[in-house]
Short mmCIF file of C-alpha atoms and ligand atoms in Angstrom, two decimals:
data_model
loop_
_atom_site.label_atom_id
_atom_site.label_comp_id
_atom_site.label_asym_id
_atom_site.label_seq_id
_atom_site.Cartn_x
_atom_site.Cartn_y
_atom_site.Cartn_z
CA MET A 179 64.16 -17.12 -62.13
CA GLU A 180 65.90 -13.83 -62.84
CA LYS A 181 67.64 -11.78 -60.18
CA TYR A 182 69.83 -8.70 -60.08
CA VAL A 183 73.47 -9.27 -59.23
CA ILE A 184 75.22 -6.14 -57.99
CA ARG A 185 78.83 -5.56 -57.00
CA GLY A 186 78.88 -2.48 -54.84
CA GLY A 187 81.40 0.29 -54.41
CA ASN A 188 81.23 2.16 -57.70
CA ARG A 189 80.23 5.84 -57.72
CA LEU A 190 77.43 6.54 -60.16
CA THR A 191 78.56 9.11 -62.69
CA GLY A 192 77.15 10.38 -65.98
CA GLU A 193 73.66 10.99 -67.22
CA ILE A 194 70.35 9.11 -66.90
CA LYS A 195 67.23 9.91 -68.90
CA VAL A 196 64.00 9.45 -66.99
CA SER A 197 61.05 7.68 -68.65
CA GLY A 198 57.39 8.67 -68.65
CA ALA A 199 55.53 8.55 -65.34
CA LYS A 200 54.10 5.15 -64.49
CA ASN A 201 51.40 6.53 -62.22
CA ALA A 202 50.25 9.01 -64.87
CA ALA A 203 50.30 6.41 -67.64
CA VAL A 204 48.27 3.92 -65.61
CA ALA A 205 45.49 6.53 -65.30
CA ILE A 206 45.70 7.89 -68.84
CA LEU A 207 45.50 4.51 -70.61
CA PRO A 208 42.17 3.59 -68.95
CA ALA A 209 40.91 7.11 -69.79
CA THR A 210 41.14 6.33 -73.51
CA ILE A 211 38.03 4.15 -73.37
CA LEU A 212 35.96 7.22 -72.47
CA ALA A 213 35.85 8.10 -76.19
CA GLN A 214 35.97 6.33 -79.53
CA GLY A 215 38.90 7.03 -81.81
CA VAL A 216 42.64 6.75 -82.29
CA PHE A 217 44.96 8.09 -79.59
CA THR A 218 48.70 8.59 -79.94
CA ILE A 219 50.44 8.84 -76.59
CA ASP A 220 54.15 9.52 -76.20
CA ASN A 221 56.58 9.10 -73.30
CA VAL A 222 54.86 5.84 -72.27
CA PRO A 223 57.27 3.69 -70.24
CA GLN A 224 57.85 0.10 -71.40
CA ILE A 225 57.24 -1.53 -68.03
CA SER A 226 55.20 -4.56 -67.08
CA ASP A 227 52.31 -2.54 -65.54
CA ILE A 228 51.80 -0.90 -68.94
CA PHE A 229 51.97 -4.26 -70.75
CA VAL A 230 49.16 -5.52 -68.48
CA LEU A 231 47.06 -2.40 -69.16
CA ILE A 232 47.52 -2.97 -72.88
CA ASP A 233 46.26 -6.55 -72.42
CA ILE A 234 43.24 -5.18 -70.54
CA LEU A 235 42.50 -2.60 -73.25
CA LYS A 236 42.69 -5.38 -75.85
CA THR A 237 40.20 -7.42 -73.79
CA PHE A 238 37.75 -4.56 -74.24
CA GLY A 239 38.35 -4.56 -78.00
CA ALA A 240 40.90 -1.73 -78.28
CA LYS A 241 43.79 -2.07 -80.73
CA CYS A 242 47.13 -1.13 -79.21
CA GLU A 243 50.39 -0.82 -81.07
CA TRP A 244 53.82 0.55 -80.17
CA ILE A 245 54.84 2.87 -82.99
CA GLY A 246 58.09 3.92 -81.35
CA ASP A 247 60.12 3.06 -78.23
CA SER A 248 57.78 5.11 -76.06
CA THR A 249 54.90 5.93 -78.38
CA LEU A 250 51.72 3.96 -78.13
CA ARG A 251 48.79 4.11 -80.54
CA ILE A 252 45.45 3.04 -79.06
CA ASP A 253 42.36 2.65 -81.22
CA THR A 254 39.22 2.52 -79.07
CA THR A 255 36.75 2.57 -81.97
CA GLN A 256 35.58 -1.01 -81.32
CA VAL A 257 35.66 -0.94 -77.51
CA GLU A 258 32.81 -2.79 -75.81
CA ASN A 259 31.90 -3.11 -72.17
CA ARG A 260 33.10 -6.47 -70.84
CA GLU A 261 33.88 -7.86 -67.41
CA LEU A 262 37.48 -7.37 -66.27
CA PRO A 263 38.49 -10.78 -64.87
CA SER A 264 40.73 -11.25 -61.84
CA SER A 265 43.39 -12.91 -64.03
CA LEU A 266 44.06 -9.41 -65.41
CA SER A 267 42.92 -7.06 -62.64
CA GLN A 268 45.03 -8.87 -60.03
CA ARG A 269 48.16 -8.10 -62.00
CA LEU A 270 48.20 -4.43 -61.07
CA ARG A 271 46.69 -1.96 -58.67
CA ALA A 272 45.63 0.54 -61.29
CA SER A 273 43.19 -1.90 -62.88
CA TYR A 274 40.64 -0.22 -60.59
CA TYR A 275 40.74 2.84 -62.85
CA PHE A 276 38.63 0.82 -65.28
CA ILE A 277 35.77 0.99 -62.76
CA GLY A 278 35.76 4.77 -63.21
CA SER A 279 36.28 4.80 -66.96
CA LEU A 280 33.76 1.99 -67.73
CA LEU A 281 31.22 3.63 -65.47
CA GLY A 282 31.87 6.98 -67.16
CA ARG A 283 31.52 5.55 -70.64
CA PHE A 284 28.88 2.81 -70.24
CA ASN A 285 27.23 3.52 -66.86
CA TYR A 286 28.21 -0.04 -65.91
CA ALA A 287 31.42 -1.66 -64.70
CA LYS A 288 32.17 -5.17 -63.53
CA VAL A 289 35.78 -5.35 -62.40
CA ALA A 290 37.51 -7.94 -60.21
CA THR A 291 39.31 -6.35 -57.26
CA PRO A 292 42.82 -5.10 -58.09
CA GLY A 293 46.27 -6.44 -57.16
CA GLY A 294 49.43 -4.36 -56.63
CA CYS A 295 51.89 -3.76 -53.79
CA GLN A 296 50.55 -4.41 -50.28
CA PHE A 297 51.33 -1.65 -47.78
CA GLY A 298 48.83 -2.61 -45.12
CA ALA A 299 46.39 -5.30 -44.08
CA LYS A 300 44.56 -4.38 -47.27
CA ARG A 301 44.44 -1.45 -49.61
CA PRO A 302 40.85 -0.28 -49.28
CA ILE A 303 38.80 1.24 -52.10
CA ASP A 304 36.02 2.58 -49.90
CA MET A 305 36.75 6.17 -50.94
CA HIS A 306 36.55 5.23 -54.63
CA ILE A 307 33.14 3.70 -53.93
CA GLN A 308 32.09 6.78 -51.94
CA GLY A 309 32.84 8.88 -55.04
CA PHE A 310 30.97 6.60 -57.45
CA GLU A 311 27.95 6.45 -55.14
CA ALA A 312 27.90 10.23 -54.81
CA LEU A 313 27.70 10.36 -58.61
CA GLY A 314 24.64 8.11 -58.45
CA ALA A 315 26.13 4.66 -59.07
CA LYS A 316 24.72 1.66 -57.23
CA ILE A 317 27.32 -0.69 -55.78
CA PRO A 318 26.65 -3.85 -53.73
CA PRO A 319 27.53 -3.60 -50.02
CA ALA A 320 31.15 -4.08 -49.01
CA ASP A 321 30.67 -7.60 -47.57
CA GLU A 322 29.27 -8.84 -50.88
CA VAL A 323 32.09 -7.12 -52.74
CA ALA A 324 34.66 -8.80 -50.49
CA LYS A 325 32.96 -12.19 -50.86
CA ASP A 326 32.97 -12.19 -54.62
CA ASP A 327 36.09 -10.07 -55.07
CA ILE A 328 34.19 -8.24 -57.78
CA VAL A 329 33.06 -4.65 -57.93
CA ILE A 330 29.88 -4.05 -59.88
CA ALA A 331 28.92 -0.43 -60.34
CA LYS A 332 25.93 0.72 -62.34
CA ALA A 333 23.90 3.86 -62.88
CA ASP A 334 21.05 4.97 -65.12
CA ARG A 335 22.91 8.20 -65.61
CA LEU A 336 25.78 9.62 -63.54
CA LEU A 337 24.97 13.01 -62.07
CA GLY A 338 27.45 15.67 -60.95
CA ALA A 339 27.91 15.86 -57.17
CA HIS A 340 29.88 17.44 -54.33
CA ILE A 341 32.38 14.93 -53.01
CA TYR A 342 34.44 15.61 -49.91
CA TYR A 343 37.21 13.13 -49.10
CA GLU A 344 38.30 12.91 -45.47
CA LYS A 345 41.73 11.65 -46.49
CA VAL A 346 43.80 12.49 -49.53
CA SER A 347 43.68 9.59 -51.97
CA VAL A 348 45.35 9.62 -55.36
CA GLY A 349 43.36 6.62 -56.57
CA ALA A 350 39.97 7.85 -55.39
CA THR A 351 40.58 11.31 -56.87
CA ILE A 352 41.58 9.87 -60.25
CA ASN A 353 38.79 7.29 -60.35
CA CYS A 354 36.20 9.89 -59.50
CA MET A 355 37.52 12.18 -62.26
CA LEU A 356 37.27 9.32 -64.78
CA ALA A 357 33.65 8.67 -63.85
CA ALA A 358 32.60 12.32 -63.56
CA VAL A 359 33.85 13.68 -66.90
CA ARG A 360 30.79 12.36 -68.75
CA ALA A 361 28.26 12.83 -65.92
CA LYS A 362 25.36 15.25 -66.23
CA GLY A 363 26.18 18.43 -64.34
CA VAL A 364 29.12 19.66 -62.32
CA THR A 365 31.17 17.61 -59.87
CA TYR A 366 33.42 19.07 -57.15
CA ILE A 367 36.07 16.87 -55.56
CA GLU A 368 37.22 18.47 -52.33
CA ASN A 369 40.41 17.53 -50.48
CA ALA A 370 41.57 16.09 -53.79
CA ALA A 371 45.03 14.63 -54.29
CA ARG A 372 47.44 17.13 -55.88
CA GLU A 373 50.03 14.71 -57.29
CA PRO A 374 51.58 15.54 -60.68
CA HIS A 375 49.84 12.51 -62.21
CA VAL A 376 46.43 13.88 -61.15
CA VAL A 377 47.25 17.06 -63.06
CA ASP A 378 48.52 15.07 -66.05
CA LEU A 379 45.28 13.08 -66.22
CA ALA A 380 43.27 16.33 -66.05
CA ASN A 381 45.32 17.77 -68.92
CA PHE A 382 44.75 14.61 -70.96
CA LEU A 383 41.00 14.60 -70.25
CA ASN A 384 40.80 18.27 -71.25
CA LYS A 385 42.52 17.41 -74.53
CA MET A 386 39.70 14.89 -75.00
CA GLY A 387 37.23 17.75 -74.68
CA ALA A 388 36.48 17.39 -70.96
CA LYS A 389 36.10 20.41 -68.71
CA VAL A 390 38.28 19.79 -65.67
CA LYS A 391 39.51 22.76 -63.62
CA GLY A 392 41.60 23.05 -60.46
CA ALA A 393 43.69 19.85 -60.77
CA GLY A 394 46.80 20.37 -58.63
CA THR A 395 44.75 22.24 -56.01
CA GLN A 396 42.55 20.85 -53.25
CA THR A 397 39.33 21.34 -55.21
CA ILE A 398 38.76 19.89 -58.65
CA GLU A 399 35.75 21.03 -60.64
CA ILE A 400 34.48 18.83 -63.46
CA GLU A 401 31.73 19.96 -65.78
CA GLY A 402 30.32 16.81 -67.32
CA CYS A 403 30.43 16.59 -71.08
CA GLN A 404 29.21 13.80 -73.39
CA ASP A 405 31.22 14.78 -76.45
CA LEU A 406 34.65 13.44 -75.68
CA HIS A 407 36.99 12.63 -78.55
CA SER A 408 40.36 10.96 -79.10
CA VAL A 409 43.69 12.79 -78.79
CA ALA A 410 46.12 12.83 -81.72
CA GLU A 411 49.17 13.73 -79.69
CA TYR A 412 49.90 13.67 -75.97
CA SER A 413 53.12 13.29 -74.02
CA ILE A 414 53.05 11.85 -70.51
CA ILE A 415 54.97 13.74 -67.81
CA PRO A 416 58.37 12.43 -66.65
CA ASP A 417 58.36 9.98 -63.77
CA GLN A 418 58.90 11.89 -60.54
CA ILE A 419 59.70 8.76 -58.53
CA GLU A 420 62.08 7.27 -61.08
CA ALA A 421 63.91 10.63 -61.14
CA GLY A 422 63.99 10.73 -57.35
CA THR A 423 65.30 7.16 -57.19
CA TYR A 424 68.31 8.01 -59.37
CA MET A 425 68.89 11.28 -57.50
CA VAL A 426 69.06 9.38 -54.23
CA ALA A 427 71.26 6.69 -55.79
CA ALA A 428 73.69 9.41 -56.89
CA ALA A 429 73.96 10.78 -53.36
CA ALA A 430 74.10 7.33 -51.72
CA THR A 431 77.04 6.25 -53.91
CA ARG A 432 78.68 9.68 -53.49
CA GLY A 433 78.48 9.95 -57.26
CA ASP A 434 77.73 12.75 -59.69
CA LEU A 435 74.66 12.19 -61.86
CA THR A 436 72.74 14.42 -64.18
CA ILE A 437 69.16 13.25 -64.50
CA THR A 438 67.42 14.46 -67.64
CA ASN A 439 63.81 14.60 -68.86
CA VAL A 440 62.54 15.70 -65.45
CA THR A 441 60.09 18.36 -64.26
CA PRO A 442 62.05 19.99 -61.41
CA GLU A 443 58.97 21.45 -59.71
CA HIS A 444 57.71 17.88 -59.13
CA LEU A 445 60.96 17.12 -57.31
CA ARG A 446 60.98 19.97 -54.77
CA SER A 447 60.46 17.90 -51.63
CA ILE A 448 63.03 15.32 -52.73
CA ILE A 449 65.54 18.07 -53.53
CA LYS A 450 64.94 19.63 -50.12
CA SER A 451 65.56 16.36 -48.29
CA LEU A 452 68.71 15.68 -50.30
CA ARG A 453 69.99 19.16 -49.43
CA ASP A 454 69.06 18.58 -45.77
CA CYS A 455 71.52 15.67 -45.88
CA GLY A 456 74.19 17.89 -47.38
CA ALA A 457 73.99 16.61 -50.99
CA LYS A 458 74.43 19.20 -53.73
CA VAL A 459 71.55 19.55 -56.17
CA GLU A 460 71.75 21.84 -59.19
CA VAL A 461 68.42 22.48 -60.89
CA TYR A 462 68.12 23.25 -64.60
CA GLU A 463 65.09 23.64 -66.86
CA ASP A 464 64.44 19.95 -67.41
CA SER A 465 67.33 18.25 -65.63
CA VAL A 466 68.95 18.07 -62.21
CA ARG A 467 72.52 17.30 -61.18
CA VAL A 468 73.13 15.55 -57.86
CA TYR A 469 76.59 15.16 -56.33
CA THR A 470 78.35 15.33 -52.99
CA GLN A 471 81.29 17.46 -51.88
CA SER A 472 81.50 16.86 -48.16
CA GLU A 473 80.38 14.25 -45.65
CA LEU A 474 76.62 13.76 -45.60
CA ARG A 475 74.62 14.18 -42.40
CA PRO A 476 71.54 12.46 -40.96
CA CYS A 477 68.10 14.05 -41.27
CA THR A 478 64.37 13.55 -40.69
CA VAL A 479 61.99 12.62 -43.48
CA CYS A 480 58.24 12.69 -43.10
CA THR A 481 56.05 11.32 -45.90
CA GLN A 482 52.97 13.29 -46.93
CA PRO A 483 50.70 13.55 -49.96
CA HIS A 484 52.05 15.89 -52.67
CA PRO A 485 53.62 18.45 -52.34
CA GLY A 486 55.12 16.67 -49.31
CA PHE A 487 57.85 14.04 -49.43
CA PRO A 488 56.44 11.06 -51.42
CA THR A 489 55.89 7.78 -49.64
CA ASP A 490 57.12 6.10 -52.83
CA MET A 491 60.59 7.57 -52.14
CA GLN A 492 61.02 6.65 -48.48
CA SER A 493 62.62 3.22 -48.86
CA GLN A 494 65.22 4.55 -51.31
CA PHE A 495 65.92 7.50 -48.99
CA ALA A 496 66.31 5.10 -46.06
CA VAL A 497 69.26 3.52 -47.86
CA LEU A 498 70.88 6.92 -48.36
CA LEU A 499 70.40 7.60 -44.63
CA CYS A 500 72.14 4.29 -43.84
CA THR A 501 75.24 5.85 -45.40
CA CYS A 502 75.03 9.08 -43.33
CA LYS A 503 76.78 8.89 -39.94
CA GLY A 504 74.33 9.43 -37.08
CA ASP A 505 70.66 8.84 -36.35
CA SER A 506 68.01 9.73 -38.92
CA THR A 507 64.25 9.41 -38.58
CA ILE A 508 61.67 8.42 -41.16
CA ILE A 509 58.01 8.99 -40.35
CA GLU A 510 55.54 7.23 -42.69
CA ASN A 511 52.20 9.02 -42.75
CA VAL A 512 50.53 7.55 -45.84
CA TRP A 513 50.65 3.74 -45.53
CA GLU A 514 50.31 1.70 -42.36
CA ASP A 515 52.93 -0.91 -43.30
CA ARG A 516 55.64 0.47 -45.51
CA PHE A 517 58.75 -0.65 -43.64
CA LYS A 518 58.83 -4.31 -44.67
CA TYR A 519 62.10 -3.66 -46.48
CA ILE A 520 63.88 -3.04 -43.15
CA ARG A 521 64.19 -6.79 -42.71
CA GLN A 522 66.06 -7.02 -46.01
CA LEU A 523 68.33 -4.07 -45.22
CA THR A 524 69.12 -5.66 -41.87
CA ARG A 525 70.50 -8.66 -43.78
CA MET A 526 72.93 -6.19 -45.28
CA GLN A 527 73.97 -5.12 -41.75
CA ALA A 528 71.93 -1.90 -41.75
CA GLN A 529 71.20 -0.68 -38.21
CA ILE A 530 67.52 0.27 -38.11
CA THR A 531 65.06 0.25 -35.24
CA GLN A 532 61.31 0.74 -35.40
CA PRO A 533 59.89 2.11 -32.14
CA VAL A 534 56.35 2.11 -33.60
CA GLN A 535 54.95 0.82 -36.90
CA SER A 536 55.06 4.24 -38.59
CA ILE A 537 58.57 5.33 -37.56
CA ALA A 538 62.02 4.01 -38.42
CA ILE A 539 65.23 5.24 -36.80
CA ILE A 540 68.24 4.68 -38.98
CA HIS A 541 71.55 4.46 -37.17
CA GLY A 542 73.70 5.33 -40.16
CA GLY A 543 77.38 5.26 -40.85
CA SER A 544 78.42 1.61 -40.69
CA ALA A 545 79.14 -0.07 -44.01
CA LEU A 546 76.43 -2.08 -45.74
CA LYS A 547 77.50 -5.62 -46.65
CA GLY A 548 76.40 -7.52 -49.74
CA ALA A 549 73.73 -10.17 -49.10
CA HIS A 550 70.88 -12.13 -50.67
CA VAL A 551 67.74 -10.01 -50.41
CA ILE A 552 64.36 -9.69 -52.06
CA ALA A 553 62.30 -6.86 -53.48
CA ASP A 554 59.23 -6.83 -51.20
CA ASP A 555 57.51 -4.39 -53.54
CA LEU A 556 58.34 -1.99 -56.36
CA ARG A 557 60.03 0.82 -54.42
CA ALA A 558 61.52 -1.53 -51.83
CA GLY A 559 63.17 -3.28 -54.79
CA ALA A 560 64.66 0.02 -55.95
CA ALA A 561 65.97 0.53 -52.42
CA MET A 562 67.64 -2.90 -52.48
CA ILE A 563 69.39 -1.97 -55.71
CA ILE A 564 70.70 1.28 -54.23
CA ALA A 565 71.81 -0.63 -51.13
CA GLY A 566 73.62 -3.14 -53.34
CA LEU A 567 75.38 -0.30 -55.18
CA CYS A 568 76.62 1.11 -51.85
CA ALA A 569 77.49 -2.21 -50.18
CA GLU A 570 80.79 -4.01 -49.88
CA GLY A 571 80.79 -7.18 -51.96
CA GLU A 572 78.01 -8.83 -53.91
CA THR A 573 74.27 -8.35 -53.45
CA ILE A 574 71.70 -10.56 -55.12
CA VAL A 575 68.17 -9.16 -55.35
CA GLY A 576 65.31 -11.61 -55.92
CA GLU A 577 61.60 -11.05 -56.73
CA ILE A 578 62.64 -8.50 -59.34
CA GLN A 579 59.28 -8.69 -61.11
CA HIS A 580 58.20 -6.00 -58.62
CA VAL A 581 60.93 -3.66 -59.85
CA GLU A 582 60.18 -4.34 -63.50
CA ARG A 583 56.59 -3.22 -62.96
CA GLY A 584 57.79 0.35 -62.64
CA TYR A 585 61.38 0.99 -63.76
CA GLU A 586 62.11 0.97 -67.47
CA ASN A 587 65.54 -0.48 -68.36
CA ILE A 588 66.88 0.04 -64.87
CA VAL A 589 69.84 -2.28 -65.38
CA GLN A 590 70.92 -0.63 -68.64
CA LYS A 591 70.45 2.88 -67.25
CA LEU A 592 72.57 2.15 -64.18
CA ARG A 593 75.26 0.24 -66.10
CA ALA A 594 75.70 3.24 -68.39
CA CYS A 595 76.56 5.23 -65.25
CA ASN A 596 79.30 2.98 -63.93
CA ALA A 597 77.18 0.58 -61.86
CA ASP A 598 78.21 -3.07 -61.73
CA ILE A 599 74.75 -4.61 -62.03
CA SER A 600 73.40 -7.37 -64.24
CA LYS A 601 70.31 -9.51 -64.54
CA GLN A 602 71.11 -13.20 -64.24
CA GLU A 603 69.14 -16.41 -64.41
CA PHE A 604 69.17 -18.57 -61.26
CA PRO A 605 67.72 -22.02 -60.71
CA ASP A 606 64.39 -21.70 -58.89
CA CYS A 607 65.64 -22.73 -55.44
CA ALA A 608 68.92 -20.78 -55.38
CA ALA A 609 69.77 -17.53 -53.60
CA ALA A 610 67.58 -15.22 -51.53
CA GLU A 611 64.64 -16.73 -49.71
C1 UD1 B 713 48.96 5.76 -55.34
C2 UD1 B 713 50.22 5.27 -56.02
C3 UD1 B 713 51.16 4.67 -54.98
C4 UD1 B 713 51.42 5.68 -53.87
C5 UD1 B 713 50.14 6.25 -53.32
C6 UD1 B 713 50.36 7.37 -52.33
C7 UD1 B 713 49.36 4.65 -58.19
C8 UD1 B 713 49.03 3.56 -59.14
N1 UD1 B 713 49.85 4.27 -57.00
O1 UD1 B 713 48.34 4.63 -54.74
O2 UD1 B 713 52.37 4.33 -55.63
O3 UD1 B 713 52.15 5.06 -52.82
O4 UD1 B 713 49.31 6.75 -54.37
O5 UD1 B 713 51.07 8.41 -52.94
O6 UD1 B 713 49.23 5.82 -58.50
N2 UD1 B 713 42.78 4.93 -48.74
C9 UD1 B 713 41.62 4.59 -48.08
N3 UD1 B 713 40.52 4.29 -48.84
C10 UD1 B 713 40.54 4.34 -50.21
C11 UD1 B 713 41.74 4.70 -50.87
C12 UD1 B 713 42.86 4.98 -50.09
O7 UD1 B 713 41.57 4.54 -46.87
O8 UD1 B 713 39.50 4.06 -50.83
C13 UD1 B 713 44.00 5.23 -47.93
C14 UD1 B 713 45.11 4.22 -48.18
O9 UD1 B 713 44.99 3.07 -47.36
C15 UD1 B 713 46.34 5.05 -47.85
C16 UD1 B 713 45.94 6.48 -48.27
O10 UD1 B 713 44.52 6.47 -48.36
O11 UD1 B 713 46.57 5.05 -46.48
C17 UD1 B 713 46.51 6.94 -49.59
O12 UD1 B 713 46.20 6.00 -50.60
P1 UD1 B 713 46.02 6.41 -52.13
O13 UD1 B 713 46.53 7.82 -52.32
O14 UD1 B 713 44.66 6.10 -52.55
O15 UD1 B 713 47.03 5.41 -52.85
P2 UD1 B 713 46.84 4.71 -54.25
O16 UD1 B 713 46.10 5.62 -55.16
O17 UD1 B 713 46.36 3.32 -54.07
#
């Protein structure tokens, strides 16, 4: 069993290049089955979530081949509609995007319910189903879906519709876009998610010949269109959360990092929170430099859908706040249970209290101490790494498969910036819990 071994205390210095956005790639790869042809997609991160999606695409008959470190060629000419079994769909959350894309292409989808990080009693897909049903798909009632752990969606023909979402959901917005692009007529998604990956998917779909307008605003308009085609060249946007993770790591270690291949406008809320703490952030065209000059101070962070502070950054930011003397507050507004990592940080002597499930108070300023911890989920794992980099002594992080789902070459990238981190093999019963 592999774990990360980190010796803390080094300031991160130098330059880190950010990879392509996981959450954009996991929507764009399923979109390829909406048309027949050969796609060439660049800036695709080599992470385990992408490897699973490639396996899924192959199950449907697509040919997938890496033709460069980050360039993937996908040939969907022979794609057929098949059932997506739980052995594959359980391996990542985004497998549910195949419900939208299969429905859009074949008017029929049979997909086992998805896996992924758990941030609550369950991660519902009721809003996805609301969108499909509005487009005219028939889906068995929720109790049957739960019983069989399979979603079957079918339609004679999808028809454009007005869809209003009561909450902002990235997944429901994306899934509905995937289904609606080939529907007959115009679809409006109101109260749509505005995340950069929603916009990236819209740009990709438009390159396929779709007519999607308004992505990045609260209303997305999709004029259905049957004649979609493959895309000879597309580059996925840089990963906003990977960039933010390294920015926060720079501040937490009181280092000086330049993070390249970023889209600064996607990072505004993260930059603001870093500046609220007193970190220095210089913004360039496609890079940012983060460093510290004076003592950092506590602050309040409140997660919100984009353009607010991303929930996927709050655990990493919590570690930074552990290093800032005084009381900071984190308010989690997106997921009901996203503070599981506190238990791990407490093992490292972090002082954190949780007056209610959605709020954490971080009593920062006392030194973190190396310990055996685990990555509860993808971003919590990134937080454990940052904590290990800041801590006195040695930290061993287990369950690193969560981290490898979403961070390309994290060990190599950090080592090149002065971090003492390595991946080591441990016997199954040793270390952590
Ligand atoms: C995506 C991201 C995830 C991120 C999240 C919020 C991917 C693959 N994952 O997840 O990293 O943390 O956005 O930015 O892109 N909800 C419902 N019913 C639904 C769908 C969602 O009630 O049918 C609720 C969820 O429980 C949650 C909120 O809506 O409280 C937001 O979830 P959503 O934006 O859908 O998250 P994901 O798309 O699953």
